[in-house]
Coordinates of C-alpha atoms and ligand atoms in Angstrom, one line a residue:
X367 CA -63.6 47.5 -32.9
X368 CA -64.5 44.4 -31.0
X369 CA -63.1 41.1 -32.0
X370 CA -66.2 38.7 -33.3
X371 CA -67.5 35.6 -31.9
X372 CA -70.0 33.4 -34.0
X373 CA -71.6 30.2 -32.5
X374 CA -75.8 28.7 -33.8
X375 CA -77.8 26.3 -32.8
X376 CA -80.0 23.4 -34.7
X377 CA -83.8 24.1 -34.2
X378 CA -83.8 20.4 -34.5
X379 CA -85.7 19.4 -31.2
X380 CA -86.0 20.7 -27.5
X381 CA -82.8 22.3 -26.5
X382 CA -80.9 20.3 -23.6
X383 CA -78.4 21.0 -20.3
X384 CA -75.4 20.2 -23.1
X385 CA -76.5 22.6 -25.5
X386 CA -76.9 25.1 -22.6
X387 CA -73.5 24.7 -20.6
X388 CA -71.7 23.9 -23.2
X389 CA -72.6 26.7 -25.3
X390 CA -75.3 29.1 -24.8
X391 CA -73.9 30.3 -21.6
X392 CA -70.3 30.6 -22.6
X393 CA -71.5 33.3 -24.6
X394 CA -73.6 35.4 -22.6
X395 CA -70.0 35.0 -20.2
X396 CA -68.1 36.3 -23.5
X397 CA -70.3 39.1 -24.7
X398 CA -68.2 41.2 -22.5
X399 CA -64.9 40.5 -24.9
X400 CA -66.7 40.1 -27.9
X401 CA -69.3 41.0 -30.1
X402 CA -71.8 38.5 -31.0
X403 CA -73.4 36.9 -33.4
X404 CA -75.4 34.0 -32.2
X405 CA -77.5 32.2 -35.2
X406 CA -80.4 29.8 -34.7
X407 CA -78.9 27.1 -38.1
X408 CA -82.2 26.2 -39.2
X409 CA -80.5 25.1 -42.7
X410 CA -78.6 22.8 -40.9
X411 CA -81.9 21.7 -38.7
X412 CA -82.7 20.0 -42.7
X413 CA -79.7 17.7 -42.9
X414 CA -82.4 15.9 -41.0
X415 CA -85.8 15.9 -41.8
X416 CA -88.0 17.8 -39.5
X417 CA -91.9 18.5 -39.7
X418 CA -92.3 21.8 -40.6
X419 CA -94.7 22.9 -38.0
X420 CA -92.2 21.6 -35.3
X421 CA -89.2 23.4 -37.1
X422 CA -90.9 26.5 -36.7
X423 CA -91.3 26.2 -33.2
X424 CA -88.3 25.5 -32.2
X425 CA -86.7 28.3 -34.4
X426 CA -88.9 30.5 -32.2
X427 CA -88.4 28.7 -29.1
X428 CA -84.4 28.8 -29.6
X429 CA -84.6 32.4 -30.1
X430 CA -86.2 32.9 -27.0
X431 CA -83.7 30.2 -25.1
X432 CA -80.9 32.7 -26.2
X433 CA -82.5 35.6 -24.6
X434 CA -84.1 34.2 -21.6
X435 CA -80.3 32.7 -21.1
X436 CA -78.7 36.4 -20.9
X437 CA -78.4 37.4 -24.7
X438 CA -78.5 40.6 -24.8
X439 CA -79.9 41.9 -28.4
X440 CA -78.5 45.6 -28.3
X441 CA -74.6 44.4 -27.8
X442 CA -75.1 41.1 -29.9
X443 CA -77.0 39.8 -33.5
X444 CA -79.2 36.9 -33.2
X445 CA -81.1 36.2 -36.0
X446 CA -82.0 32.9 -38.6
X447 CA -80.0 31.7 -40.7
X448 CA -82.2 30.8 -43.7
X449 CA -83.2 34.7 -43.4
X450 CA -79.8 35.6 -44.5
X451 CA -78.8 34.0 -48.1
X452 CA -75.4 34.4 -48.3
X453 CA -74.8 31.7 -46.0
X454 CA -76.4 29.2 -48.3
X455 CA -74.3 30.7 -51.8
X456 CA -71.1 30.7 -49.7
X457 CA -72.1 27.2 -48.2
X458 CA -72.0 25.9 -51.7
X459 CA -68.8 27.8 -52.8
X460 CA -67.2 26.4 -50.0
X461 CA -68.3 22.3 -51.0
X462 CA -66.1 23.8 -54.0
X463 CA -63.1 24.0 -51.8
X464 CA -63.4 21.3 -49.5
X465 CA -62.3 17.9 -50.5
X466 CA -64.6 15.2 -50.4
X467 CA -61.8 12.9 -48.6
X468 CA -61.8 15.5 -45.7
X469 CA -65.7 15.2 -45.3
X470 CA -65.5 11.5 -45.4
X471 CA -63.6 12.1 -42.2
X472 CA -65.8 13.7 -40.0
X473 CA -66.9 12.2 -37.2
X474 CA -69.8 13.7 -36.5
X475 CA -71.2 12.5 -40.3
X476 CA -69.9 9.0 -38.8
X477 CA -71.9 8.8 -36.3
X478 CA -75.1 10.7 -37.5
X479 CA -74.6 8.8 -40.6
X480 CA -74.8 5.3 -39.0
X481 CA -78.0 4.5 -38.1
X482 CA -80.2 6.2 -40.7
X483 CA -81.9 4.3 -43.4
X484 CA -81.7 7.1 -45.6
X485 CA -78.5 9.4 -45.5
X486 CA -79.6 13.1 -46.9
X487 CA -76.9 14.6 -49.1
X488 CA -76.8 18.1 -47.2
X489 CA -75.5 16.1 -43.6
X490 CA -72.5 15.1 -45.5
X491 CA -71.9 18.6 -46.9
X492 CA -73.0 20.0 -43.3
X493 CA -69.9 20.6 -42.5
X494 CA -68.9 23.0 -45.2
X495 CA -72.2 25.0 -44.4
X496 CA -70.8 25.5 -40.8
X497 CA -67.6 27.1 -42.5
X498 CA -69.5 29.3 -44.0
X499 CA -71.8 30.5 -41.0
X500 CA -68.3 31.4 -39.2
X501 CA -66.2 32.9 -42.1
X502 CA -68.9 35.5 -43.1
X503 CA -68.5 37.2 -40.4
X504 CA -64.7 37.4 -39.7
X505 CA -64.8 35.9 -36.8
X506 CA -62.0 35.3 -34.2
X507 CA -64.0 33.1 -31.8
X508 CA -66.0 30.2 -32.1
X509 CA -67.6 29.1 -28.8
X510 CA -69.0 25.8 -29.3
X511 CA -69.0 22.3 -27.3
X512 CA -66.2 19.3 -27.7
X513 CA -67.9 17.5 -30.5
X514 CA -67.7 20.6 -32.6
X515 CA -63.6 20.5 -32.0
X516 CA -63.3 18.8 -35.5
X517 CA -65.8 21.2 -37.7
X518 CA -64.0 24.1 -36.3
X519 CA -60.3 22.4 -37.4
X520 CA -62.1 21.9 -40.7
X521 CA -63.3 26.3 -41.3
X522 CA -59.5 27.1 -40.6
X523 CA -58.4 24.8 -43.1
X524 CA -60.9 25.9 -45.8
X525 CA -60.2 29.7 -44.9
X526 CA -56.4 29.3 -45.1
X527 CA -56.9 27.1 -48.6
X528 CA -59.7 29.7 -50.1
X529 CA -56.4 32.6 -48.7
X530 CA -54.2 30.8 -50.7
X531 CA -55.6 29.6 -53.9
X532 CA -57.5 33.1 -54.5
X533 CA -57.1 36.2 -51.9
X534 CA -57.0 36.9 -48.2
X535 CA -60.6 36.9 -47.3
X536 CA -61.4 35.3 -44.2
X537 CA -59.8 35.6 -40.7
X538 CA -59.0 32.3 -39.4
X539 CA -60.8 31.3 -36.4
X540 CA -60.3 30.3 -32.7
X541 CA -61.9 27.0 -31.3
X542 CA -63.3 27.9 -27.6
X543 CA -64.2 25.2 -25.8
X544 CA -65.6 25.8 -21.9
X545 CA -63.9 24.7 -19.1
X546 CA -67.3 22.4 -17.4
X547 CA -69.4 21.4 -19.1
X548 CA -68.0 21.2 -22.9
X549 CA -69.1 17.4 -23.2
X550 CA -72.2 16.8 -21.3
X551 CA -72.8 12.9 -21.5
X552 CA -76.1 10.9 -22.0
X553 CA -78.1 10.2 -18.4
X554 CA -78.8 6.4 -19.6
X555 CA -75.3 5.9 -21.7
X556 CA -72.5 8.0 -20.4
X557 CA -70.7 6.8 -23.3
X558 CA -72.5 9.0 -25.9
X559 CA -72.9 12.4 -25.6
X560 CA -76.3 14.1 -24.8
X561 CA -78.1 14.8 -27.7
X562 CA -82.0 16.4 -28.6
X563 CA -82.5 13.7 -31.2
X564 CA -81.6 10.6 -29.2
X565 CA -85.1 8.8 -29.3
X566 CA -84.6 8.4 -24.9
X567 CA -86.3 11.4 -23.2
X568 CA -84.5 10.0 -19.9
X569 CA -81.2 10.3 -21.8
X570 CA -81.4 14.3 -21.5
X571 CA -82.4 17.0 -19.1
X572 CA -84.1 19.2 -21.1
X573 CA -84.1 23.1 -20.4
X574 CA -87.8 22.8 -19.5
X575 CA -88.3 19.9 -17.7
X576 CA -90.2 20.3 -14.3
X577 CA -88.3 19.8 -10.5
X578 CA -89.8 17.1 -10.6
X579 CA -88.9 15.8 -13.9
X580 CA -84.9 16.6 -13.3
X581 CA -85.1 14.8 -9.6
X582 CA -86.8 11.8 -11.6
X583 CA -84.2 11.8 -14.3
X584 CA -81.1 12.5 -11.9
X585 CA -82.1 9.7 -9.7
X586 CA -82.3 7.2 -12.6
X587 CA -79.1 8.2 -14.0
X588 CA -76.5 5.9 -14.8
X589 CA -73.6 5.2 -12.3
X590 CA -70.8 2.9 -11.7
X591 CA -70.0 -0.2 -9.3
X592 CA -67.9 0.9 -6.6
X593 CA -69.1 3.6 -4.3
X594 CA -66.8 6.1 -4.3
X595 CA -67.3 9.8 -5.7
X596 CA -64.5 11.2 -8.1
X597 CA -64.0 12.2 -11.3
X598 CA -62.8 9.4 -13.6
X599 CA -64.1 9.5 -16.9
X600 CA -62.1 6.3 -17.4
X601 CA -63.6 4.0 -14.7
X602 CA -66.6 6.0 -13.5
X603 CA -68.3 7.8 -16.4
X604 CA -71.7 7.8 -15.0
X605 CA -70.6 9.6 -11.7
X606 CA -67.8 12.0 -13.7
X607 CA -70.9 13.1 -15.8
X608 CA -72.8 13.9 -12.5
X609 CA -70.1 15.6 -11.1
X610 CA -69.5 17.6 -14.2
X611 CA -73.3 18.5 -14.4
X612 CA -72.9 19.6 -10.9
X613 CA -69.9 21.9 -11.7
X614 CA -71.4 23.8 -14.5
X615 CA -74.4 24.6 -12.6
X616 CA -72.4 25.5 -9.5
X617 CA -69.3 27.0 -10.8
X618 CA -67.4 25.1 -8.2
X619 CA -63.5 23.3 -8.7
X620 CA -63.7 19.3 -9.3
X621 CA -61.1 19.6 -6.2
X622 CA -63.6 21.3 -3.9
X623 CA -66.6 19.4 -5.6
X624 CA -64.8 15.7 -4.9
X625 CA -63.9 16.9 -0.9
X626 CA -67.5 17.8 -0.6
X627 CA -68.9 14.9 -1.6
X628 CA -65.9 12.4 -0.1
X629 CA -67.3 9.8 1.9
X630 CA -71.1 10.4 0.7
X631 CA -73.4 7.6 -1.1
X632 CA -74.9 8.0 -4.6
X633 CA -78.2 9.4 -3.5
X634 CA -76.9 12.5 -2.0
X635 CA -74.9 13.4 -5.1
X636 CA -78.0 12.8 -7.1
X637 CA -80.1 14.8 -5.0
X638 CA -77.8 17.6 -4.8
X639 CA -76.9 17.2 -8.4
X640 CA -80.8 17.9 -9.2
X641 CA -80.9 20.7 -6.6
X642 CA -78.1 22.3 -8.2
X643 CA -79.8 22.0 -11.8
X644 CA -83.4 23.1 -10.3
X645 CA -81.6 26.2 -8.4
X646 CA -79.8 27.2 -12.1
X647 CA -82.4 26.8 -14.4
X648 CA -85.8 28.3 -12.6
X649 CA -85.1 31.7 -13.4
X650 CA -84.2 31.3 -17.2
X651 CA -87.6 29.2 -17.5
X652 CA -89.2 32.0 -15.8
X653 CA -87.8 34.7 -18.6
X654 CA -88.3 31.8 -21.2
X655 CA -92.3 31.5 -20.6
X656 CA -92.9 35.0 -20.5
X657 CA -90.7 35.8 -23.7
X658 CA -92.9 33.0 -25.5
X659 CA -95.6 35.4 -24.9
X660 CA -94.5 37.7 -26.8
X661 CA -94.4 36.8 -30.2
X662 CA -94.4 39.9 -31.9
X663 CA -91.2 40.9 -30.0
X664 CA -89.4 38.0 -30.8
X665 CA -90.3 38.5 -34.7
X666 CA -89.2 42.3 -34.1
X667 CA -86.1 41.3 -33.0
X668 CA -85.4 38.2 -35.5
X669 CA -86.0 40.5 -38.5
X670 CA -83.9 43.0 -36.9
X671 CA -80.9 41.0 -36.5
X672 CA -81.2 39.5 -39.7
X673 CA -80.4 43.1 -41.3
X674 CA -77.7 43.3 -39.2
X675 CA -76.6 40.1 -40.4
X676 CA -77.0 40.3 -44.1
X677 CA -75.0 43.9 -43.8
X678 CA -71.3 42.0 -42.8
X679 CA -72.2 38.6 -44.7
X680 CA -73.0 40.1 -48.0
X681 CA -69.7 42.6 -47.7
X682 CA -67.5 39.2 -47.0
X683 CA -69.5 37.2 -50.0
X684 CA -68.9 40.2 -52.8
X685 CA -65.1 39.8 -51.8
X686 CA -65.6 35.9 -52.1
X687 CA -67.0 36.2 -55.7
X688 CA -64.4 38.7 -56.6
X689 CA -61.4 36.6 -55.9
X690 CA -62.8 34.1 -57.1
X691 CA -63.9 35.3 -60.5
X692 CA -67.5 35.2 -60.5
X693 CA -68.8 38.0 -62.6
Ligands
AQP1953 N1 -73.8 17.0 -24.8 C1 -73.3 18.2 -25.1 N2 -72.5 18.7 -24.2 C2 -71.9 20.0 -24.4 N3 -72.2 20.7 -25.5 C3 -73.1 20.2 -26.4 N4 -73.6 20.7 -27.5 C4 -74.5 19.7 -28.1 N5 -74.5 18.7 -27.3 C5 -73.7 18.9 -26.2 C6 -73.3 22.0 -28.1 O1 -74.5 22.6 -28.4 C7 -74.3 23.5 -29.5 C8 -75.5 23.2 -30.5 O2 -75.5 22.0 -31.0 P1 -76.3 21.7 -32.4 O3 -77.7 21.9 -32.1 O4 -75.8 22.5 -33.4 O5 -76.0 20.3 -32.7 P2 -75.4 19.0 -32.0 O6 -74.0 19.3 -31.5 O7 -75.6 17.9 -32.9 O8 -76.4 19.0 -30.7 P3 -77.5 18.0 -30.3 O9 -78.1 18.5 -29.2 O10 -76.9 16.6 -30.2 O11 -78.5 18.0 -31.5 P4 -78.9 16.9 -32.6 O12 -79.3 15.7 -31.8 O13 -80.0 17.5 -33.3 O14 -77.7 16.6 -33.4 C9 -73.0 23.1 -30.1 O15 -72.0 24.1 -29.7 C10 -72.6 21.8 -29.5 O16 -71.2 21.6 -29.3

């Protein structure tokens, strides 16, 4: 049997180019190895509150992003995961195996956490949720961007502690991180990562966004003094995060990528930076619009991946409640 990969996505606002080269089209790469099973984590999209008319959209919207981006639905499961319960009951088991110390150590909590006025219980917990998604299915692979490096660390621990202080359920997963584009940066602040929620629209490129649009956003991207064109996320962050935008969508070596570019100014990096981005996203917008007509087709295919779903997670659950004792 193929070995499993797991990996979702928050419906929590227009997807961007990090969400995209850092994960979506790792996958469609990996489907040859692997089975997949690619949710859309609307029950994390809550941690933060959404409007629900907007949350719906974007669950539909990401499920057509994953197929217009070279999911294919007869070797892989894509479904949502509020339409599958187990991973809810095993999220909470799961809050009754991680320590609340550990949580308090996230990151990603840190930084969500920070600037919110009101912190909702469920982003503090996210984390254990996340464990869950990827245990139910056994999986071996988890193919995610940098800034989920930490959740991942966190599902091996929980698996190997549930294996230890009840049975051997769950497999214990790998992290897989791609080699461009695993940390796409913000276009205004290449300190912070880009994000959907970041209230800056010129902070992101988002996977719809007109030519026009991504020319208008690359040319008022961040760079550094100096004018020289290499990749030093040290001392030139703005320009590294250009060049690494430009090697995701071109497949091309940071060697070959610098020699190119020796000796040129700012503005033809940009231009050809926006070229390169135009030239790689046109024809998944194209399949994007015309899946987005389809509605029926896309409910067809949620509902059917959903059963899917439910089959494995509710087979890995019963052996959860077993060892632990739950009648
Ligand atoms: N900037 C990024 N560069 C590379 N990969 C990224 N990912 C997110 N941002 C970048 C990867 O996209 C996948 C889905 O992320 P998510 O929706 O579950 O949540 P997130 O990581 O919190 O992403 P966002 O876009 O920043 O959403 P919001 O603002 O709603 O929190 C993950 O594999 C992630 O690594």
């Amino acid at each position: 049997m193929a070995k499993r990969m797991f990996s979702g996505i928050q419906p929590s606002g227009n997807l961007h180019i990090g969400n995209y080269f850092g994960a979506i089209r790792p996958w469609v790469a990996l489907q040859e190895q692997y089975e997949g099973i690619f949710c859309i984590v609307n029950l994390h999209a809550i941690t933060v509150v959404q409007p629900p008319e907007d949350l719906r959209n974007w669950t539909r919207e990401l499920a057509a992003w994953y197929l217009a981006s070279g999911i294919d639905p007869q070797r892989s499961i894509i479904f949502v995961q509020s339409h599958v319960p187990p991973h809810a009951e095993l999220g909470w088991i799961l809050q009754c195996v991680a320590h609340f110390g550990e949580l308090a150590r996230m990151t990603q909590f840190k930084s969500k956490a920070e600037d919110r006025e009101v912190v909702l219980a469920g982003l503090f917990t996210y984390p254990t949720l996340m464990a869950a998604d990827i245990l139910l299915y056994q999986t071996e692979l988890v193919p995610v961007g940098e800034d989920q490096r930490q959740h991942v660390e966190l599902t091996r621990d929980l698996a190997d502690r549930f294996n230890h202080q009840y049975a051997p359920v769950f497999t214990l997963p790998q992290l897989y991180t791609p080699p461009e584009g695993a940390r796409i940066m913000a276009l205004d602040d290449p300190h912070k990562k880009m994000s959907k929620s970041s209230p800056s629209d010129a902070s992101r490129i988002h996977l719809l966004d007109s030519p026009e649009q991504i020319v208008e956003k690359i040319a008022h991207a961040v760079t550094d003094s100096g004018r020289e064109i290499r990749f030093d996320r040290e001392t030139k962050p703005g320009v590294s995060n250009l060049l690494e935008i430009y090697a995701a969508a071109t497949g091309k070596e940071m060697a070959e990528i610098e020699a190119h570019f020796a000796g040129q100014g700012y503005g033809t990096l940009k231009r050809e930076v926006a070229d390169a981005l135009i030239a790689e996203l046109a024809p998944v917008q194209d399949r994007f619009r015309q899946l987005m007509r389809e509605n029926d087709l896309l409910d067809h295919l949620l509902a059917e991946g959903a059963q899917k779903a439910q089959a494995i997670a509710a087979e890995t659950l019963r052996r959860v409640k077993d060892a632990i004792g739950l009648l």
